[in-house]
Amino acid sequence: MNTHLPTRKIGPFTVSAMGLGCMNLSHAYLPRPEPEQAERLLLHALDAGVTLFDTAALYGSGRNEELLGRTLMHRRGEFTLSSKCVLAELDGKRGLDGSPGAIARVLEDSLRRLRVDHIDLYYLHRLDRNVPIEDSVGALVRAVEAGKIGAIGLSEMSAATLRRAHAVHPIAAMQTEYSPWTRNVEIAVLDACAELDVALVAFSPLARGLLAGGVGPEGVAAEDIRAAMPRFQPPHLERNLALAARLEGIAREVGCTPAQLTLAWVLSRGDHVVPIPGTTSSAHLDEDLAALSIEVPAEALARIDTIFTPEAVSGPRYTRGAQAQIDTEVWETEPLA
């Protein structure tokens, strides 16, 4: 699996140091691209050297996996494929189920939609608190033994849960939100991943578009998933845009775009960190990938640290219902919905 981009390790896989999060091609964010545009974006990413593509059973109720299945699998040997279970549609209804039986069913559905018999990296999308993590990981161990998946990942879980899971079977990756304005992994998970040789796969590394100039004072469409997130609502949005403006000033000084500066910051947090920004635009993807080749002075990165302290970012990350499904640590000063 070759790429002209810099590479990093995720378990047994060597991948481009920046992957592609595919969620917004089918799910959650608006405007959503037409299928043909989404297909072009995926192929452009592969041609540009991206070798990590991230999807999930949840995204678009399986439509995102179907999109990757029909678009990329004729070039299956050129990339690492990752997907997720636990959060999914079962019996026509969205739910969270980490039981071994549900995991096995969702995996079979994912294999069918992706048109493959093997998924390289398969995550537990969320922690089902009604099922011991050991039982959920055990179901994936059996999938590894059956040759249906190659490596096991966790998503949005704490360092304590990671250690329990890792005691059952080596965990290849922890996927969680990580950007200057969401730094919860710095409480414990980032260091635990480094200690255990687990990759930290950073989703929403551009703060769900806010640090890439994709959100203005008017906010987002009412049907967009971000509209329900407190940080995108008044009065928090205005305060967070003010932080973004300060980052834009640093980007001008450095001579890059805010998105590139933000991604450079995420990449600087450790060699085991792999960001997976999402986009519907090939031009924006090229802009993001260019962050892999820019050099940002340490002083500029340190200034970002001082701007985006946990106390400075305004508003809870999730609604109360969504936060209940999150196992990651929270700051003592962090507001919760």
mmCIF file of N, CA and C in Angstrom, residues 230-336:
data_model
loop_
_atom_site.group_PDB
_atom_site.id
_atom_site.type_symbol
_atom_site.label_atom_id
_atom_site.label_comp_id
_atom_site.label_asym_id
_atom_site.label_seq_id
_atom_site.Cartn_x
_atom_site.Cartn_y
_atom_site.Cartn_z
ATOM 1 N N PRO A 230 -24.654 22.714 21.795
ATOM 2 C CA PRO A 230 -24.624 24.021 22.458
ATOM 3 C C PRO A 230 -23.535 24.961 21.961
ATOM 4 N N ARG A 231 -22.397 24.448 21.569
ATOM 5 C CA ARG A 231 -21.308 25.326 21.131
ATOM 6 C C ARG A 231 -21.636 26.087 19.851
ATOM 7 N N PHE A 232 -22.634 25.612 19.112
ATOM 8 C CA PHE A 232 -23.052 26.281 17.876
ATOM 9 C C PHE A 232 -24.304 27.128 18.073
ATOM 10 N N GLN A 233 -24.696 27.312 19.324
ATOM 11 C CA GLN A 233 -25.883 28.095 19.641
ATOM 12 C C GLN A 233 -25.487 29.361 20.388
ATOM 13 N N PRO A 234 -26.338 30.426 20.332
ATOM 14 C CA PRO A 234 -26.076 31.624 21.131
ATOM 15 C C PRO A 234 -26.172 31.265 22.621
ATOM 16 N N PRO A 235 -25.397 31.935 23.476
ATOM 17 C CA PRO A 235 -24.372 32.929 23.154
ATOM 18 C C PRO A 235 -23.007 32.311 22.871
ATOM 19 N N HIS A 236 -22.944 30.955 22.901
ATOM 20 C CA HIS A 236 -21.655 30.284 22.802
ATOM 21 C C HIS A 236 -20.997 30.472 21.437
ATOM 22 N N LEU A 237 -21.791 30.452 20.360
ATOM 23 C CA LEU A 237 -21.207 30.526 19.025
ATOM 24 C C LEU A 237 -20.395 31.801 18.849
ATOM 25 N N GLU A 238 -20.935 32.923 19.280
ATOM 26 C CA GLU A 238 -20.215 34.192 19.124
ATOM 27 C C GLU A 238 -18.870 34.155 19.845
ATOM 28 N N ARG A 239 -18.855 33.591 21.025
ATOM 29 C CA ARG A 239 -17.600 33.511 21.794
ATOM 30 C C ARG A 239 -16.603 32.580 21.120
ATOM 31 N N ASN A 240 -17.087 31.466 20.585
ATOM 32 C CA ASN A 240 -16.188 30.518 19.942
ATOM 33 C C ASN A 240 -15.667 31.040 18.608
ATOM 34 N N LEU A 241 -16.483 31.805 17.897
ATOM 35 C CA LEU A 241 -16.003 32.439 16.667
ATOM 36 C C LEU A 241 -14.918 33.462 16.961
ATOM 37 N N ALA A 242 -14.993 34.089 18.118
ATOM 38 C CA ALA A 242 -13.944 35.036 18.507
ATOM 39 C C ALA A 242 -12.619 34.307 18.726
ATOM 40 N N LEU A 243 -12.677 33.104 19.281
ATOM 41 C CA LEU A 243 -11.464 32.299 19.425
ATOM 42 C C LEU A 243 -10.924 31.908 18.053
ATOM 43 N N ALA A 244 -11.842 31.522 17.157
ATOM 44 C CA ALA A 244 -11.425 31.146 15.802
ATOM 45 C C ALA A 244 -10.758 32.312 15.087
ATOM 46 N N ALA A 245 -11.238 33.520 15.321
ATOM 47 C CA ALA A 245 -10.638 34.698 14.689
ATOM 48 C C ALA A 245 -9.197 34.888 15.152
ATOM 49 N N ARG A 246 -8.932 34.582 16.402
ATOM 50 C CA ARG A 246 -7.551 34.704 16.897
ATOM 51 C C ARG A 246 -6.650 33.661 16.231
ATOM 52 N N LEU A 247 -7.179 32.459 16.004
ATOM 53 C CA LEU A 247 -6.404 31.447 15.291
ATOM 54 C C LEU A 247 -6.160 31.882 13.849
ATOM 55 N N GLU A 248 -7.156 32.504 13.226
ATOM 56 C CA GLU A 248 -6.982 32.993 11.856
ATOM 57 C C GLU A 248 -5.846 34.008 11.793
ATOM 58 N N GLY A 249 -5.709 34.835 12.816
ATOM 59 C CA GLY A 249 -4.618 35.806 12.848
ATOM 60 C C GLY A 249 -3.263 35.122 12.864
ATOM 61 N N ILE A 250 -3.140 34.049 13.631
ATOM 62 C CA ILE A 250 -1.882 33.300 13.661
ATOM 63 C C ILE A 250 -1.610 32.665 12.294
ATOM 64 N N ALA A 251 -2.666 32.142 11.657
ATOM 65 C CA ALA A 251 -2.487 31.524 10.339
ATOM 66 C C ALA A 251 -1.966 32.531 9.328
ATOM 67 N N ARG A 252 -2.474 33.750 9.386
ATOM 68 C CA ARG A 252 -1.971 34.790 8.463
ATOM 69 C C ARG A 252 -0.495 35.041 8.698
ATOM 70 N N GLU A 253 -0.089 35.080 9.948
ATOM 71 C CA GLU A 253 1.326 35.307 10.262
ATOM 72 C C GLU A 253 2.196 34.161 9.749
ATOM 73 N N VAL A 254 1.704 32.937 9.904
ATOM 74 C CA VAL A 254 2.474 31.759 9.495
ATOM 75 C C VAL A 254 2.491 31.610 7.978
ATOM 76 N N GLY A 255 1.421 32.089 7.313
ATOM 77 C CA GLY A 255 1.342 31.996 5.862
ATOM 78 C C GLY A 255 0.626 30.753 5.392
ATOM 79 N N CYS A 256 -0.389 30.341 6.148
ATOM 80 C CA CYS A 256 -1.183 29.188 5.752
ATOM 81 C C CYS A 256 -2.641 29.484 6.064
ATOM 82 N N THR A 257 -3.521 28.552 5.741
ATOM 83 C CA THR A 257 -4.938 28.752 6.029
ATOM 84 C C THR A 257 -5.234 28.316 7.462
ATOM 85 N N PRO A 258 -6.344 28.785 8.044
ATOM 86 C CA PRO A 258 -6.707 28.324 9.388
ATOM 87 C C PRO A 258 -6.843 26.803 9.482
ATOM 88 N N ALA A 259 -7.409 26.184 8.448
ATOM 89 C CA ALA A 259 -7.543 24.729 8.464
ATOM 90 C C ALA A 259 -6.176 24.058 8.513
ATOM 91 N N GLN A 260 -5.235 24.541 7.718
ATOM 92 C CA GLN A 260 -3.903 23.949 7.707
ATOM 93 C C GLN A 260 -3.201 24.131 9.046
ATOM 94 N N LEU A 261 -3.338 25.309 9.629
ATOM 95 C CA LEU A 261 -2.721 25.550 10.930
ATOM 96 C C LEU A 261 -3.319 24.629 11.988
ATOM 97 N N THR A 262 -4.628 24.473 11.971
ATOM 98 C CA THR A 262 -5.293 23.618 12.949
ATOM 99 C C THR A 262 -4.844 22.173 12.796
ATOM 100 N N LEU A 263 -4.787 21.689 11.575
ATOM 101 C CA LEU A 263 -4.352 20.310 11.352
ATOM 102 C C LEU A 263 -2.884 20.121 11.733
ATOM 103 N N ALA A 264 -2.067 21.115 11.470
ATOM 104 C CA ALA A 264 -0.666 21.041 11.888
ATOM 105 C C ALA A 264 -0.570 20.933 13.405
ATOM 106 N N TRP A 265 -1.431 21.659 14.102
ATOM 107 C CA TRP A 265 -1.469 21.582 15.574
ATOM 108 C C TRP A 265 -1.836 20.168 16.016
ATOM 109 N N VAL A 266 -2.869 19.592 15.411
ATOM 110 C CA VAL A 266 -3.287 18.237 15.791
ATOM 111 C C VAL A 266 -2.167 17.245 15.512
ATOM 112 N N LEU A 267 -1.540 17.343 14.348
ATOM 113 C CA LEU A 267 -0.447 16.433 13.991
ATOM 114 C C LEU A 267 0.730 16.563 14.950
ATOM 115 N N SER A 268 0.909 17.740 15.518
ATOM 116 C CA SER A 268 2.046 17.979 16.416
ATOM 117 C C SER A 268 1.868 17.349 17.782
ATOM 118 N N ARG A 269 0.679 16.857 18.099
ATOM 119 C CA ARG A 269 0.423 16.360 19.448
ATOM 120 C C ARG A 269 1.050 15.003 19.708
ATOM 121 N N GLY A 270 1.562 14.359 18.693
ATOM 122 C CA GLY A 270 2.244 13.083 18.877
ATOM 123 C C GLY A 270 2.277 12.307 17.580
ATOM 124 N N ASP A 271 3.308 11.491 17.415
ATOM 125 C CA ASP A 271 3.426 10.706 16.193
ATOM 126 C C ASP A 271 2.356 9.628 16.100
ATOM 127 N N HIS A 272 1.658 9.367 17.202
ATOM 128 C CA HIS A 272 0.604 8.354 17.184
ATOM 129 C C HIS A 272 -0.763 8.959 16.894
ATOM 130 N N VAL A 273 -0.819 10.245 16.564
ATOM 131 C CA VAL A 273 -2.081 10.933 16.291
ATOM 132 C C VAL A 273 -2.314 10.991 14.778
ATOM 133 N N VAL A 274 -3.491 10.531 14.344
ATOM 134 C CA VAL A 274 -3.852 10.527 12.927
ATOM 135 C C VAL A 274 -5.188 11.250 12.773
ATOM 136 N N PRO A 275 -5.198 12.481 12.268
ATOM 137 C CA PRO A 275 -6.471 13.184 12.067
ATOM 138 C C PRO A 275 -7.213 12.658 10.846
ATOM 139 N N ILE A 276 -8.553 12.683 10.930
ATOM 140 C CA ILE A 276 -9.378 12.250 9.798
ATOM 141 C C ILE A 276 -10.432 13.329 9.504
ATOM 142 N N PRO A 277 -10.010 14.469 8.970
ATOM 143 C CA PRO A 277 -10.998 15.494 8.627
ATOM 144 C C PRO A 277 -11.944 14.997 7.549
ATOM 145 N N GLY A 278 -13.138 15.548 7.540
ATOM 146 C CA GLY A 278 -14.104 15.229 6.499
ATOM 147 C C GLY A 278 -14.379 16.456 5.651
ATOM 148 N N THR A 279 -14.760 16.239 4.416
ATOM 149 C CA THR A 279 -15.098 17.338 3.519
ATOM 150 C C THR A 279 -15.922 16.791 2.363
ATOM 151 N N THR A 280 -16.638 17.664 1.681
ATOM 152 C CA THR A 280 -17.330 17.285 0.446
ATOM 153 C C THR A 280 -16.655 17.907 -0.770
ATOM 154 N N SER A 281 -15.552 18.629 -0.546
ATOM 155 C CA SER A 281 -14.882 19.393 -1.600
ATOM 156 C C SER A 281 -13.480 18.866 -1.849
ATOM 157 N N SER A 282 -13.177 18.547 -3.102
ATOM 158 C CA SER A 282 -11.819 18.109 -3.446
ATOM 159 C C SER A 282 -10.802 19.214 -3.180
ATOM 160 N N ALA A 283 -11.188 20.468 -3.424
ATOM 161 C CA ALA A 283 -10.267 21.581 -3.162
ATOM 162 C C ALA A 283 -9.954 21.686 -1.685
ATOM 163 N N HIS A 284 -10.966 21.531 -0.838
ATOM 164 C CA HIS A 284 -10.726 21.578 0.600
ATOM 165 C C HIS A 284 -9.878 20.396 1.051
ATOM 166 N N LEU A 285 -10.092 19.232 0.447
ATOM 167 C CA LEU A 285 -9.263 18.079 0.783
ATOM 168 C C LEU A 285 -7.801 18.357 0.454
ATOM 169 N N ASP A 286 -7.547 18.922 -0.717
ATOM 170 C CA ASP A 286 -6.172 19.252 -1.093
ATOM 171 C C ASP A 286 -5.564 20.264 -0.121
ATOM 172 N N GLU A 287 -6.377 21.235 0.295
ATOM 173 C CA GLU A 287 -5.916 22.217 1.285
ATOM 174 C C GLU A 287 -5.532 21.517 2.588
ATOM 175 N N ASP A 288 -6.377 20.585 3.036
ATOM 176 C CA ASP A 288 -6.093 19.862 4.271
ATOM 177 C C ASP A 288 -4.804 19.054 4.153
ATOM 178 N N LEU A 289 -4.649 18.322 3.061
ATOM 179 C CA LEU A 289 -3.476 17.468 2.901
ATOM 180 C C LEU A 289 -2.189 18.276 2.828
ATOM 181 N N ALA A 290 -2.288 19.515 2.357
ATOM 182 C CA ALA A 290 -1.094 20.366 2.303
ATOM 183 C C ALA A 290 -0.550 20.669 3.687
ATOM 184 N N ALA A 291 -1.373 20.499 4.719
ATOM 185 C CA ALA A 291 -0.894 20.719 6.089
ATOM 186 C C ALA A 291 0.201 19.735 6.461
ATOM 187 N N LEU A 292 0.265 18.603 5.759
ATOM 188 C CA LEU A 292 1.296 17.605 6.052
ATOM 189 C C LEU A 292 2.692 18.079 5.668
ATOM 190 N N SER A 293 2.767 19.106 4.849
ATOM 191 C CA SER A 293 4.085 19.556 4.362
ATOM 192 C C SER A 293 4.464 20.944 4.841
ATOM 193 N N ILE A 294 3.652 21.564 5.706
ATOM 194 C CA ILE A 294 4.010 22.889 6.189
ATOM 195 C C ILE A 294 4.724 22.785 7.540
ATOM 196 N N GLU A 295 5.588 23.732 7.799
ATOM 197 C CA GLU A 295 6.282 23.798 9.082
ATOM 198 C C GLU A 295 5.762 24.999 9.851
ATOM 199 N N VAL A 296 5.249 24.750 11.028
ATOM 200 C CA VAL A 296 4.694 25.803 11.871
ATOM 201 C C VAL A 296 5.632 26.013 13.055
ATOM 202 N N PRO A 297 6.062 27.240 13.302
ATOM 203 C CA PRO A 297 6.944 27.482 14.441
ATOM 204 C C PRO A 297 6.324 27.018 15.752
ATOM 205 N N ALA A 298 7.146 26.481 16.623
ATOM 206 C CA ALA A 298 6.657 26.003 17.915
ATOM 207 C C ALA A 298 5.961 27.114 18.691
ATOM 208 N N GLU A 299 6.436 28.325 18.510
ATOM 209 C CA GLU A 299 5.834 29.457 19.218
ATOM 210 C C GLU A 299 4.391 29.671 18.785
ATOM 211 N N ALA A 300 4.116 29.477 17.493
ATOM 212 C CA ALA A 300 2.747 29.643 17.000
ATOM 213 C C ALA A 300 1.842 28.546 17.547
ATOM 214 N N LEU A 301 2.340 27.319 17.594
ATOM 215 C CA LEU A 301 1.555 26.224 18.153
ATOM 216 C C LEU A 301 1.263 26.462 19.633
ATOM 217 N N ALA A 302 2.239 26.988 20.347
ATOM 218 C CA ALA A 302 2.045 27.273 21.775
ATOM 219 C C ALA A 302 0.990 28.354 21.981
ATOM 220 N N ARG A 303 0.918 29.307 21.074
ATOM 221 C CA ARG A 303 -0.108 30.351 21.199
ATOM 222 C C ARG A 303 -1.510 29.760 21.037
ATOM 223 N N ILE A 304 -1.636 28.759 20.172
ATOM 224 C CA ILE A 304 -2.933 28.093 20.024
ATOM 225 C C ILE A 304 -3.326 27.426 21.337
ATOM 226 N N ASP A 305 -2.358 26.804 22.001
ATOM 227 C CA ASP A 305 -2.631 26.187 23.301
ATOM 228 C C ASP A 305 -3.212 27.193 24.285
ATOM 229 N N THR A 306 -2.662 28.395 24.291
ATOM 230 C CA THR A 306 -3.098 29.390 25.281
ATOM 231 C C THR A 306 -4.447 30.003 24.919
ATOM 232 N N ILE A 307 -4.799 29.999 23.639
ATOM 233 C CA ILE A 307 -6.106 30.542 23.222
ATOM 234 C C ILE A 307 -7.223 29.567 23.568
ATOM 235 N N PHE A 308 -7.018 28.292 23.242
ATOM 236 C CA PHE A 308 -8.086 27.300 23.371
ATOM 237 C C PHE A 308 -7.913 26.476 24.644
ATOM 238 N N THR A 309 -7.948 27.143 25.775
ATOM 239 C CA THR A 309 -7.962 26.417 27.040
ATOM 240 C C THR A 309 -9.371 25.872 27.275
ATOM 241 N N PRO A 310 -9.504 24.831 28.095
ATOM 242 C CA PRO A 310 -10.857 24.314 28.379
ATOM 243 C C PRO A 310 -11.798 25.376 28.926
ATOM 244 N N GLU A 311 -11.256 26.325 29.679
ATOM 245 C CA GLU A 311 -12.101 27.371 30.251
ATOM 246 C C GLU A 311 -12.548 28.382 29.205
ATOM 247 N N ALA A 312 -11.752 28.556 28.149
ATOM 248 C CA ALA A 312 -12.057 29.587 27.157
ATOM 249 C C ALA A 312 -13.138 29.144 26.183
ATOM 250 N N VAL A 313 -13.179 27.856 25.856
ATOM 251 C CA VAL A 313 -14.174 27.368 24.906
ATOM 252 C C VAL A 313 -15.544 27.422 25.559
ATOM 253 N N SER A 314 -16.511 27.962 24.839
ATOM 254 C CA SER A 314 -17.821 28.243 25.427
ATOM 255 C C SER A 314 -18.841 27.171 25.064
ATOM 256 N N GLY A 315 -19.484 26.626 26.077
ATOM 257 C CA GLY A 315 -20.596 25.714 25.862
ATOM 258 C C GLY A 315 -20.237 24.245 25.959
ATOM 259 N N PRO A 316 -21.212 23.399 26.329
ATOM 260 C CA PRO A 316 -20.994 21.952 26.348
ATOM 261 C C PRO A 316 -20.752 21.412 24.942
ATOM 262 N N ARG A 317 -20.034 20.307 24.876
ATOM 263 C CA ARG A 317 -19.733 19.688 23.588
ATOM 264 C C ARG A 317 -20.972 19.028 22.993
ATOM 265 N N TYR A 318 -21.770 18.377 23.817
ATOM 266 C CA TYR A 318 -22.928 17.630 23.357
ATOM 267 C C TYR A 318 -24.174 18.014 24.153
ATOM 268 N N THR A 319 -25.321 17.619 23.642
ATOM 269 C CA THR A 319 -26.546 17.689 24.419
ATOM 270 C C THR A 319 -26.482 16.646 25.538
ATOM 271 N N ARG A 320 -27.413 16.729 26.476
ATOM 272 C CA ARG A 320 -27.404 15.798 27.606
ATOM 273 C C ARG A 320 -27.536 14.350 27.120
ATOM 274 N N GLY A 321 -28.436 14.110 26.161
ATOM 275 C CA GLY A 321 -28.633 12.756 25.673
ATOM 276 C C GLY A 321 -27.406 12.189 24.991
ATOM 277 N N ALA A 322 -26.777 12.999 24.154
ATOM 278 C CA ALA A 322 -25.567 12.544 23.457
ATOM 279 C C ALA A 322 -24.411 12.341 24.430
ATOM 280 N N GLN A 323 -24.286 13.242 25.412
ATOM 281 C CA GLN A 323 -23.204 13.135 26.388
ATOM 282 C C GLN A 323 -23.313 11.841 27.191
ATOM 283 N N ALA A 324 -24.528 11.348 27.389
ATOM 284 C CA ALA A 324 -24.724 10.122 28.160
ATOM 285 C C ALA A 324 -24.081 8.916 27.485
ATOM 286 N N GLN A 325 -23.855 9.000 26.169
ATOM 287 C CA GLN A 325 -23.230 7.898 25.443
ATOM 288 C C GLN A 325 -21.710 8.058 25.338
ATOM 289 N N ILE A 326 -21.174 9.109 25.917
ATOM 290 C CA ILE A 326 -19.748 9.402 25.809
ATOM 291 C C ILE A 326 -19.034 8.970 27.079
ATOM 292 N N ASP A 327 -17.955 8.233 26.932
ATOM 293 C CA ASP A 327 -17.198 7.721 28.074
ATOM 294 C C ASP A 327 -15.915 8.508 28.319
ATOM 295 N N THR A 328 -15.594 9.454 27.449
ATOM 296 C CA THR A 328 -14.344 10.196 27.598
ATOM 297 C C THR A 328 -14.359 11.066 28.855
ATOM 298 N N GLU A 329 -13.182 11.316 29.385
ATOM 299 C CA GLU A 329 -13.049 12.160 30.567
ATOM 300 C C GLU A 329 -13.494 13.590 30.266
ATOM 301 N N VAL A 330 -13.920 14.304 31.284
ATOM 302 C CA VAL A 330 -14.290 15.712 31.129
ATOM 303 C C VAL A 330 -13.463 16.548 32.098
ATOM 304 N N TRP A 331 -13.232 17.794 31.709
ATOM 305 C CA TRP A 331 -12.495 18.724 32.557
ATOM 306 C C TRP A 331 -13.355 19.121 33.765
ATOM 307 N N GLU A 332 -12.706 19.414 34.865
ATOM 308 C CA GLU A 332 -13.442 19.847 36.052
ATOM 309 C C GLU A 332 -14.251 21.100 35.777
ATOM 310 N N THR A 333 -13.740 21.963 34.911
ATOM 311 C CA THR A 333 -14.417 23.228 34.603
ATOM 312 C C THR A 333 -15.339 23.135 33.412
ATOM 313 N N GLU A 334 -15.455 21.937 32.798
ATOM 314 C CA GLU A 334 -16.221 21.812 31.561
ATOM 315 C C GLU A 334 -17.717 21.870 31.819
ATOM 316 N N PRO A 335 -18.436 22.746 31.131
ATOM 317 C CA PRO A 335 -19.887 22.776 31.301
ATOM 318 C C PRO A 335 -20.527 21.567 30.636
ATOM 319 N N LEU A 336 -21.489 20.961 31.319
ATOM 320 C CA LEU A 336 -22.210 19.816 30.760
ATOM 321 C C LEU A 336 -23.674 20.173 30.601
#
